[in-house]
Short mmCIF file of C-alpha atoms and ligand atoms in Angstrom, two decimals:
data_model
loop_
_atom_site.label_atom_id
_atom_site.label_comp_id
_atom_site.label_asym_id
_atom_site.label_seq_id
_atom_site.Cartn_x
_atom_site.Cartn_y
_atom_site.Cartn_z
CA UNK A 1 -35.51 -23.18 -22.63
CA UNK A 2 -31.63 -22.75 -21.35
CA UNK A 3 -31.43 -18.87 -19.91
CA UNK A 4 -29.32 -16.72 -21.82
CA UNK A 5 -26.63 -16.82 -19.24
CA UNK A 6 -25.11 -20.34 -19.18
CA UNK A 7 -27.11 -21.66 -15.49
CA UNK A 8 -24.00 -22.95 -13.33
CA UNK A 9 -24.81 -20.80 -10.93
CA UNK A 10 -27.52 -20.41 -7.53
CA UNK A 11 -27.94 -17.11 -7.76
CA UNK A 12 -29.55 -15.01 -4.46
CA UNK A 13 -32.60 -12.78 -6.11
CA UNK A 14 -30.22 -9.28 -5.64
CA UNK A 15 -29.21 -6.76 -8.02
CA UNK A 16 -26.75 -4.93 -7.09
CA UNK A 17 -25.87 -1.70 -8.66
CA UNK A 18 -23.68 0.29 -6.83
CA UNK A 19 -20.83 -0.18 -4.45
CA UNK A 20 -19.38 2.51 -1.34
CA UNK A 21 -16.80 0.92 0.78
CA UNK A 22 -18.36 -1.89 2.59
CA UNK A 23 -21.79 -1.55 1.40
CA UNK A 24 -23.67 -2.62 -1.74
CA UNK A 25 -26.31 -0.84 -2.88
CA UNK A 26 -29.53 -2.97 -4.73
CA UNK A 27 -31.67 -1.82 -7.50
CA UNK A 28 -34.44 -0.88 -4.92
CA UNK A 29 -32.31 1.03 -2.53
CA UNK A 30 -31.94 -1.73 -0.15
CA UNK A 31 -28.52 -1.13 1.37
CA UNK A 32 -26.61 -4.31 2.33
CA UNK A 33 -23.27 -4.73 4.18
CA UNK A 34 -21.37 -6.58 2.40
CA UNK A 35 -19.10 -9.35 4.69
CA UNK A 36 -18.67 -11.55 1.27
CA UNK A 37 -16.77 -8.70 -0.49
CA UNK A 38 -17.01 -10.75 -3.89
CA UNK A 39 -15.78 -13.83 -1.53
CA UNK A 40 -12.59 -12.06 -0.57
CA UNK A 41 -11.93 -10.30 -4.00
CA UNK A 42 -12.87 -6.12 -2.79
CA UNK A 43 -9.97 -5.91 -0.33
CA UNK A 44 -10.05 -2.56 0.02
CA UNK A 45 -13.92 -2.23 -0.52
CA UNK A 46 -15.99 -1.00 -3.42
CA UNK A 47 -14.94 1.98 -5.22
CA UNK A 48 -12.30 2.84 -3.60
CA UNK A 49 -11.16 6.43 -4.61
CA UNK A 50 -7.09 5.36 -4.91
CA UNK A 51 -7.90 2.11 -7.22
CA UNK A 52 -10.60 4.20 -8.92
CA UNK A 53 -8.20 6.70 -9.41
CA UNK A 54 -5.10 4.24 -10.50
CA UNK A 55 -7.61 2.56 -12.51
CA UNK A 56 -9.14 5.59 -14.96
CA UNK A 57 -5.56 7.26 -14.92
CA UNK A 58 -4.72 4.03 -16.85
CA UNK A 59 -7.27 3.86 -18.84
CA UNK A 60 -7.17 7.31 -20.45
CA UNK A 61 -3.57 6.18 -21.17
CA UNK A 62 -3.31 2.53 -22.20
CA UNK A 63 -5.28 -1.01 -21.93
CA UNK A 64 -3.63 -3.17 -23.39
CA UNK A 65 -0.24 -4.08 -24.84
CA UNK A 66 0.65 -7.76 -25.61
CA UNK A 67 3.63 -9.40 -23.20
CA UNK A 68 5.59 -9.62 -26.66
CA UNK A 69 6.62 -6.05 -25.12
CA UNK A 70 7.78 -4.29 -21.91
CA UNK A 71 5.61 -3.35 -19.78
CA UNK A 72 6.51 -1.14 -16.70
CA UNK A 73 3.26 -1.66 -14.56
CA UNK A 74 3.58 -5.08 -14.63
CA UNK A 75 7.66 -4.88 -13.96
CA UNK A 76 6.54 -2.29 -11.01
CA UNK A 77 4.11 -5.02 -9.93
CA UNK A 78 6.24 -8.05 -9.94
CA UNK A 79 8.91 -5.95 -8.40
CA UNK A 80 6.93 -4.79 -5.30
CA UNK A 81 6.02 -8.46 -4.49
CA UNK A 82 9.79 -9.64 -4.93
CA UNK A 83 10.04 -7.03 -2.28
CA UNK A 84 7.60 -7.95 0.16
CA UNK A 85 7.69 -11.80 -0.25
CA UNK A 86 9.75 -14.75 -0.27
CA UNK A 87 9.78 -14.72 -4.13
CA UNK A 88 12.24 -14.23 -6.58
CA UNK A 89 9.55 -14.28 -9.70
CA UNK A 90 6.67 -13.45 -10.40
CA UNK A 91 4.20 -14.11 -13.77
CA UNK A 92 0.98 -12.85 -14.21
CA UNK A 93 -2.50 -14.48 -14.65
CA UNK A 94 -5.84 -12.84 -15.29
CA UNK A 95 -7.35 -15.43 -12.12
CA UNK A 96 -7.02 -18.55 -9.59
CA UNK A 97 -7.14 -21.41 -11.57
CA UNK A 98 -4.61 -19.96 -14.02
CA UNK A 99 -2.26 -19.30 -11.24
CA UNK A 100 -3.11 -23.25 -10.75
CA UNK A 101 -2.37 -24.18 -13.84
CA UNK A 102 0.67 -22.40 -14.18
CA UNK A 103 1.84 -23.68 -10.23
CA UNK A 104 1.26 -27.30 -11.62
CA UNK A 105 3.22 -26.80 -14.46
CA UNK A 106 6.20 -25.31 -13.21
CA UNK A 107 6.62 -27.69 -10.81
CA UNK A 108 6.58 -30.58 -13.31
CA UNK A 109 8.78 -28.89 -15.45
CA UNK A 110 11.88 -28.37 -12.34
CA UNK A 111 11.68 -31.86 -12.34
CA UNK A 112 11.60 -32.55 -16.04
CA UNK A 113 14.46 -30.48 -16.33
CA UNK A 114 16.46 -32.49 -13.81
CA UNK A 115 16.02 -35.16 -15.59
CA UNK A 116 13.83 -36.65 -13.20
CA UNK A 117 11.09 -37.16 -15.81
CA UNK A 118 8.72 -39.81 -13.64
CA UNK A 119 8.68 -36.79 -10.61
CA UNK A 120 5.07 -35.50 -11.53
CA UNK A 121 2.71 -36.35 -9.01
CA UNK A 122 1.60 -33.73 -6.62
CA UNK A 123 0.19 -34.21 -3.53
CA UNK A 124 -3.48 -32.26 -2.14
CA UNK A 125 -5.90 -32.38 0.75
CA UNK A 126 -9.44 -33.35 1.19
CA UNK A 127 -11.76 -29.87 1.24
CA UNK A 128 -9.14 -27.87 -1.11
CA UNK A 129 -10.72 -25.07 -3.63
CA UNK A 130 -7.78 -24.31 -6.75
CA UNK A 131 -10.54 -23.21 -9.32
CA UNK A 132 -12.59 -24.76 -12.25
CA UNK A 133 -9.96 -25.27 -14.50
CA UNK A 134 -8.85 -28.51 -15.36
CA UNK A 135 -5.73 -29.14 -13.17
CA UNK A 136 -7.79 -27.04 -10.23
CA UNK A 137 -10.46 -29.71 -10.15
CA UNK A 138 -7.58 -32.30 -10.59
CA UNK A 139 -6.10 -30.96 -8.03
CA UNK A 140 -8.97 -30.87 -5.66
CA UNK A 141 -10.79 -34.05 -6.36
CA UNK A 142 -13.83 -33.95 -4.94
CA UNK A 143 -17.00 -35.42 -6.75
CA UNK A 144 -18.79 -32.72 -6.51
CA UNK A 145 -16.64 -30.52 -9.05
CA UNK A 146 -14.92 -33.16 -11.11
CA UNK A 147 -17.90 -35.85 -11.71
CA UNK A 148 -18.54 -36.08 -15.49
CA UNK A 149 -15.42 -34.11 -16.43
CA UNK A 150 -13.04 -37.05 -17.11
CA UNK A 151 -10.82 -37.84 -18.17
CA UNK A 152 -9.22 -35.85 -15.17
CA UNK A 153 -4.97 -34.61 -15.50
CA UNK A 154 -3.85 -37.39 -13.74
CA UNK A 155 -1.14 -36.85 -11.43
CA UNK A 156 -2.44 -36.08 -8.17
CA UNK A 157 -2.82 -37.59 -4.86
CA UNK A 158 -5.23 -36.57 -2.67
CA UNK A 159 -4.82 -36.79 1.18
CA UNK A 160 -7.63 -36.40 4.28
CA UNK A 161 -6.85 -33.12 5.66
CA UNK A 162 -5.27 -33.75 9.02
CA UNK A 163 -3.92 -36.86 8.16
CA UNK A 164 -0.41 -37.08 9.04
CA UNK A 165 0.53 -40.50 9.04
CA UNK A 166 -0.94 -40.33 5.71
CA UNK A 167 1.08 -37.21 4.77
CA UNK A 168 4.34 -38.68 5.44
CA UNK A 169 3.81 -41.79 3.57
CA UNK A 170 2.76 -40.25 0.83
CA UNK A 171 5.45 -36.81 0.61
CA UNK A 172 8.38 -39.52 -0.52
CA UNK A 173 11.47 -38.09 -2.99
CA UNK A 174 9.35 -39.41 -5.59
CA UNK A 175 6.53 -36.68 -4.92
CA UNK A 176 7.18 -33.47 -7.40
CA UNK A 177 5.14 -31.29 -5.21
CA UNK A 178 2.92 -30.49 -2.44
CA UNK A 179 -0.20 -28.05 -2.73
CA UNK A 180 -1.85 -26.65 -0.09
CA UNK A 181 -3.93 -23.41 1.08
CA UNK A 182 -3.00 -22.63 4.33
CA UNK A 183 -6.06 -21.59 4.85
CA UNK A 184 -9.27 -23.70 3.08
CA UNK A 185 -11.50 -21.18 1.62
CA UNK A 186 -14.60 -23.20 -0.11
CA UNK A 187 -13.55 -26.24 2.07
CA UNK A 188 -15.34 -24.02 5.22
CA UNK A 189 -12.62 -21.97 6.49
CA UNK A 190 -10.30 -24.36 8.56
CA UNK A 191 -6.44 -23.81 8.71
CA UNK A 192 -3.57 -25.18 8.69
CA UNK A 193 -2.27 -25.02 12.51
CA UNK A 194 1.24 -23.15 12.06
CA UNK A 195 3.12 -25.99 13.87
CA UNK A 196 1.79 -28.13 10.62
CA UNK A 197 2.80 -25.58 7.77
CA UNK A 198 6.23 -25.77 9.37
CA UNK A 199 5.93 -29.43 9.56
CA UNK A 200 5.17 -29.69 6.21
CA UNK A 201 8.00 -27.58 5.28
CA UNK A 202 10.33 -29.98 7.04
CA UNK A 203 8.95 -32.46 5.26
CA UNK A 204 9.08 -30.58 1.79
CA UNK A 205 12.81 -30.17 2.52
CA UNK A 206 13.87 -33.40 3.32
CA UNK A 207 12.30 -35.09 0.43
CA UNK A 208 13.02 -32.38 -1.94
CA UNK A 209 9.56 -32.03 -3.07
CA UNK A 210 8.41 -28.58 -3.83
CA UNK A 211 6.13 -26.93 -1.29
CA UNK A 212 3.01 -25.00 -3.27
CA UNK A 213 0.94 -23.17 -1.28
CA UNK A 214 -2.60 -21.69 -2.81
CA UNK A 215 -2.96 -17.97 -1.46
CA UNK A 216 -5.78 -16.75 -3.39
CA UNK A 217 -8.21 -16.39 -0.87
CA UNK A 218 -6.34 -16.32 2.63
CA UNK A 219 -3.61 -13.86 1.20
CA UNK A 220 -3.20 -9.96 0.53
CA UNK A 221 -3.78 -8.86 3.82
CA UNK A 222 -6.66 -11.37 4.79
CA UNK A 223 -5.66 -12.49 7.62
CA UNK A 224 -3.44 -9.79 9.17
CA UNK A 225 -0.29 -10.78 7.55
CA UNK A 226 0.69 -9.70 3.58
CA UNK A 227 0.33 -13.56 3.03
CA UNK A 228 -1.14 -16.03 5.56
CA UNK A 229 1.81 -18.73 5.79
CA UNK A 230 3.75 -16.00 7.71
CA UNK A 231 2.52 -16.53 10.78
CA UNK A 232 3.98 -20.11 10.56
CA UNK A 233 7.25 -18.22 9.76
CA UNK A 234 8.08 -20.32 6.71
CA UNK A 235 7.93 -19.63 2.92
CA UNK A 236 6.76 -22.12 -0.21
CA UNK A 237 8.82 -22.96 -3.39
CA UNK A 238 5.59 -21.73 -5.54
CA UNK A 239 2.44 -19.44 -4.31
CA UNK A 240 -0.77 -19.07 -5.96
CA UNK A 241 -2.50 -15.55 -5.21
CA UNK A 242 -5.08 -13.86 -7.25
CA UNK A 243 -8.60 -12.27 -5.73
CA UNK A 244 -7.62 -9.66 -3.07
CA UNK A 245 -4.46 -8.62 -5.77
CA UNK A 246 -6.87 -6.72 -7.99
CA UNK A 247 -9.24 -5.54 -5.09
CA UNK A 248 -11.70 -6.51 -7.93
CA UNK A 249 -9.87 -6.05 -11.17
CA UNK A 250 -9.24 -9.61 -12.32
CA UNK A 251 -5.78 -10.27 -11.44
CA UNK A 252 -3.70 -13.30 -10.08
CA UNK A 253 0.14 -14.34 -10.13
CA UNK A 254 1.91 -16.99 -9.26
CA UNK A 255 4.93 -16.10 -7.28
CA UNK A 256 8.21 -18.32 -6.89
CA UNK A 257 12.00 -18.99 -5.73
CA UNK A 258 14.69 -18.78 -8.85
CA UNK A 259 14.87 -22.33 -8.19
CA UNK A 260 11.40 -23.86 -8.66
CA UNK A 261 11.19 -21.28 -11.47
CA UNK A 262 14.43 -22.71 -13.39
CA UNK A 263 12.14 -24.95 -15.93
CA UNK A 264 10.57 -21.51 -16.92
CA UNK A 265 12.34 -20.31 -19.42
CA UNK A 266 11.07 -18.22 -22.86
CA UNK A 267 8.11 -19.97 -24.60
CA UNK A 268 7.01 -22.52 -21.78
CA UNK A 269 4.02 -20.31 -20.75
CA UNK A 270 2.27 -17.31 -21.40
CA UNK A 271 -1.33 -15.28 -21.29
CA UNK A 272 -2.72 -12.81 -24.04
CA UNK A 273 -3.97 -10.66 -20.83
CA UNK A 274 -1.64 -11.60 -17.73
CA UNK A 275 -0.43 -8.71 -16.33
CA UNK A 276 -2.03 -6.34 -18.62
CA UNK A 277 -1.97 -2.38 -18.06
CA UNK A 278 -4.90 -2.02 -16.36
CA UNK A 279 -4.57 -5.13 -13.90
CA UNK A 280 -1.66 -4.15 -12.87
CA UNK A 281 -2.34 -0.17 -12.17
CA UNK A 282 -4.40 -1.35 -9.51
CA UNK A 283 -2.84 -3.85 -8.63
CA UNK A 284 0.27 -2.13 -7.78
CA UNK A 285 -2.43 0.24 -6.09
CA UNK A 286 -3.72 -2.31 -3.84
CA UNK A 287 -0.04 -3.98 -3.31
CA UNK A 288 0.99 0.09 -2.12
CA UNK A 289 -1.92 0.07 0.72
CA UNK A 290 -2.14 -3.50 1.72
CA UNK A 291 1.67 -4.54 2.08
CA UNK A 292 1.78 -1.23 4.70
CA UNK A 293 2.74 -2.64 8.19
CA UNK A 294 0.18 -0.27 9.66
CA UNK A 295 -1.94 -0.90 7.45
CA UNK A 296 -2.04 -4.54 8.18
CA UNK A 297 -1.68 -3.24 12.42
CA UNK A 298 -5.06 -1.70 11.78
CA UNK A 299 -6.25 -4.83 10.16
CA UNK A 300 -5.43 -7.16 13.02
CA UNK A 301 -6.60 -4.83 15.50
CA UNK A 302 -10.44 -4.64 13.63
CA UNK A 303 -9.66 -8.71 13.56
CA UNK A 304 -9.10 -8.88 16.53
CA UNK A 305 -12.54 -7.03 17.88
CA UNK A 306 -14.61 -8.60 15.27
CA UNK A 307 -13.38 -11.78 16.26
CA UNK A 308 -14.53 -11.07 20.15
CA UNK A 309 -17.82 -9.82 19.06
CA UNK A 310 -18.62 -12.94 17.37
CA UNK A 311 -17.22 -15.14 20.33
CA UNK A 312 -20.64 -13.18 22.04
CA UNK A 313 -22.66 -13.79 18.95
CA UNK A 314 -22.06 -17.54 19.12
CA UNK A 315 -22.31 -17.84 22.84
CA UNK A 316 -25.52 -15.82 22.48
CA UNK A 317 -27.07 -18.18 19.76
CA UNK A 318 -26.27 -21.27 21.11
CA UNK A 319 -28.86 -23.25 18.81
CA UNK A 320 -28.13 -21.49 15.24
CA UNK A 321 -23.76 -21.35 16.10
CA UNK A 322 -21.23 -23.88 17.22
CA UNK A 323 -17.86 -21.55 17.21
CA UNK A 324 -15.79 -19.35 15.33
CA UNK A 325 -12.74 -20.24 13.35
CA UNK A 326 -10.03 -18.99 10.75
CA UNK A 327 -7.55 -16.03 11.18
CA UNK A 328 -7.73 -12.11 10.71
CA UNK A 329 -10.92 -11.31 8.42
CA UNK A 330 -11.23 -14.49 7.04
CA UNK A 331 -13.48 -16.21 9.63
CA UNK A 332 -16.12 -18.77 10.15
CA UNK A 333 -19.10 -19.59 12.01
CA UNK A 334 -19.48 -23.23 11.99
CA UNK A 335 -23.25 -23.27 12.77
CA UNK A 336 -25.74 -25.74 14.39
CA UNK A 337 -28.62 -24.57 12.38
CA UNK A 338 -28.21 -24.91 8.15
CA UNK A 339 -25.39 -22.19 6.98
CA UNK A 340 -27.70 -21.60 3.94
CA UNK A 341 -30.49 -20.60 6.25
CA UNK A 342 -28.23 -17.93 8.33
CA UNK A 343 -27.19 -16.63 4.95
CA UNK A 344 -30.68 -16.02 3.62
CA UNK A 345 -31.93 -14.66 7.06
CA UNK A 346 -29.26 -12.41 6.72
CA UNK A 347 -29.81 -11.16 3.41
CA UNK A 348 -33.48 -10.20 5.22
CA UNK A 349 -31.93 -8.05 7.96
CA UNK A 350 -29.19 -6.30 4.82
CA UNK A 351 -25.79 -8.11 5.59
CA UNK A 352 -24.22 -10.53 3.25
CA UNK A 353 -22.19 -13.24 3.72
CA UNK A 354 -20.99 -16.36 2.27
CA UNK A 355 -21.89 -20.14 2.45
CA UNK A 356 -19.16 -22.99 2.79
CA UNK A 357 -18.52 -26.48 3.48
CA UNK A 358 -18.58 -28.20 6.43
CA UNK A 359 -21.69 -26.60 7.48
CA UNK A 360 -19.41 -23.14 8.07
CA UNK A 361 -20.74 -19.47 6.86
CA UNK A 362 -17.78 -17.34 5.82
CA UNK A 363 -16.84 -13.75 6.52
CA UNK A 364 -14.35 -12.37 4.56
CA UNK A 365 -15.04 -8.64 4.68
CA UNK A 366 -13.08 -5.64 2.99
CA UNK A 367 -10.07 -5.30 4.61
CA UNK A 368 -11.03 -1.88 5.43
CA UNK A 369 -14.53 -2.42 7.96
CA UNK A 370 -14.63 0.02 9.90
CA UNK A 371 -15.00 -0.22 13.95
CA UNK A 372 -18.93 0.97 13.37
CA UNK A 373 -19.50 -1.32 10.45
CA UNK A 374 -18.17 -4.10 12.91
CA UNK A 375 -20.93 -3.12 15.38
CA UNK A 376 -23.64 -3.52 12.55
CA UNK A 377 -22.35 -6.53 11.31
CA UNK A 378 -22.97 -8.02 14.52
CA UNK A 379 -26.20 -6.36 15.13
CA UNK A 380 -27.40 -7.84 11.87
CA UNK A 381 -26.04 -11.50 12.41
CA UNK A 382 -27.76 -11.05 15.38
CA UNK A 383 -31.24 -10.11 14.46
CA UNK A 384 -30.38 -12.98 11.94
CA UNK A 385 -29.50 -15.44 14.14
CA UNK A 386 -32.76 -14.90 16.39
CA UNK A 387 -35.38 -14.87 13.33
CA UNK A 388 -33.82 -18.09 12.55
CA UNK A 389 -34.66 -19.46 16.25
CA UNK A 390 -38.24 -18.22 16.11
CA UNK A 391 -38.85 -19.32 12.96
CA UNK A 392 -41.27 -22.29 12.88
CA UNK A 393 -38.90 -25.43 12.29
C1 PLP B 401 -11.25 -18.70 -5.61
C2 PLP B 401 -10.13 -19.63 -5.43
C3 PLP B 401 -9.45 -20.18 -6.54
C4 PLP B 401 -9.90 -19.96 -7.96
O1 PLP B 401 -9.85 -18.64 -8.32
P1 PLP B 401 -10.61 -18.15 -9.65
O2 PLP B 401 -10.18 -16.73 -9.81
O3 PLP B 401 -12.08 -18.32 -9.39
O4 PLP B 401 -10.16 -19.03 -10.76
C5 PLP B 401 -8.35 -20.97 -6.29
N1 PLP B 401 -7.95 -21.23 -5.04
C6 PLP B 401 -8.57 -20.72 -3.96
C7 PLP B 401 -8.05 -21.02 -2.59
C8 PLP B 401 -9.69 -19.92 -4.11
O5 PLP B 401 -10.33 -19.45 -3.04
#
């Protein structure tokens, strides 16, 4: 018989039932540290007492109001990203792969509206992650999530990652966009060297195609910087965020120039919930801590020393880890031994983390790990890492 809840997912045999900071706390007391941090949603940890406050101070007052009216969170909201981003405009989505949808169709619609009609096709990498819906597994193109779904949106072309011959074949002034995370998430934590985002830019500019980068995972503080493509020191047309935005309130945006945003006009989108009340109390909660500068100093500093103390992990484990990679607290062991293994062996010695392609485990903590929460994570990978070299192959 099907289980009550719909089966798409592997669930690990854990109930968890209460949340403090970095830790998770199960039904039988087991306390686990929680490197996943609802795979880079709890930015600020669980429970927090600012978002819990933002969060029940708006809900004593009001849920939910339809976007057929003002509302001043979500104005507040949009205004403190205009403020700390490249963006001129922002609209709300309740998640990723609405912030895809909405990417996909703004772009096509700048072109429409240019009277370049044909100017649809967007260009993607091998290993990208833009969601379940049905222009995110368009968009991404791999087997695994699209088999059986066709028809697929057509309209996309996907590219190897790395490929640059292949890249500037393909990125003509017939190309409407290009979509890209500057970071792959789900695709096992591998970015895109800066010298390559500003490449790409070039590129962008010279053909006129729009340049869309996908932010939910790698931005809001993840890897030291608000958003991630700042390091390369050059902005999109378009940017996908969502995750980290609502520190775990479901929340995501898409963010743009006036430009790429000129097709968007009354009536060509909306969302019942985007930007709702609540979302946006916390969200403009998490926005107030995150976007800090010394906030974000503190960040790369814990980075920084997490980042070392893996470096000794790795060269201490030689058989279970190859290296770390990725940027800030969004990093990756690429192992030797299989990443589900390391996971579960983990989950035995209380620290949680998250599988990914490419054989990679991921570790996207709360932004807020402390120095001595470092120190257990790596005592725990650790005593991990050996069980899994002792155990009987
Ligand atoms: C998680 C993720 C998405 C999809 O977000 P949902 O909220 O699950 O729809 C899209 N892009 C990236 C890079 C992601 O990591």
């Amino acid at each position: 018989m099907i289980p009550s809840v719909l089966p798409t997912y592997n669930r690990a045999p854990l109930t968890f039932v209460k949340g403090e900071g970095s830790w998770l706390i199960e039904a039988d007391g087991r306390r686990f540290l929680d490197l996943g941090a609802g795979i880079a949603v709890n930015a600020l940890g669980h429970a927090h007492p600012a978002l819990v406050a933002a969060l029940t101070e708006q809900a004593h007052t009001l849920w939910h109001v339809s976007n057929l009216y003002r509302i001043p969170q979500q104005q507040a909201l949009a205004d403190a990203l205009v403020a700390a981003t490249f963006a001129d405009t922002v609209f709300f989505t309740n998640s990723g792969t609405e912030s895809c949808e909405l990417a996909v169709k703004m772009a096509r619609k700048y072109w429409f509206d240019k009277g370049e009609t044909e100017r649809t096709e967007i260009v993607t990498f091998s290993g990208s992650f833009h969601g379940r819906s049905s222009a995110g597994i368009a968009a991404a193109g791999s087997e695994k999530m699209t088999k059986g779904f066709g028809p697929l949106l057509p309209g996309f072309t996907h590219l190897e990652f790395g490929d640059h011959d292949a890249l500037r074949d393909a990125v003509t002034d017939k190309i409407a966009a290009v979509l890209v995370e500057p970071i792959q998430g789900e695709g096992g934590i591998r970015p895109v060297p800066d010298h390559c985002l500003k490449g790409l830019r070039e590129l962008c500019d010279a053909t006129g195609a729009l340049l869309i980068f996908d932010e939910v995972q790698c931005g809001m503080g993840r890897t030291g910087k608000l958003f991630a493509h700042e390091w390369a020191g050059i902005t999109p047309d378009i940017m996908m965020i969502a995750k980290g935005i609502g520190g775990g309130f479901p929340l995501g945006a898409v963010l743009a120039t006036e430009k790429a945003a000129s097709g968007m006009g009354a009536g060509t989108h909306g969302s019942t919930y985007g930007g709702n009340p609540l979302a946006c109390a916390v969200g403009l909660k998490v926005m107030e801590i995150v976007a800090d500068p010394a906030f974000l100093d503190d960040v790369n500093r814990r980075a920084a020393l997490l980042r070392q103390r893996l470096e000794g992990l790795v060269a201490a484990h030689p058989e279970v880890f190859e290296s770390v990679r990725g940027a800030g607290l969004m990093l990756g062991l690429k192992c030797r031994a299989p990443n589900a293994d390391l996971v579960k062996a983990g989950i035995a010695e209380g620290v949680l983390t998250v599988p990914a392609a490419d054989n990679v485990v991921r570790l996207l903590p709360p932004l807020t790990l402390s120095e001595d929460e470092i120190g257990e994570a790596v005592t725990r990978l650790d005593r991990a890492a050996a069980a899994l070299e002792t155990a009987p192959a």
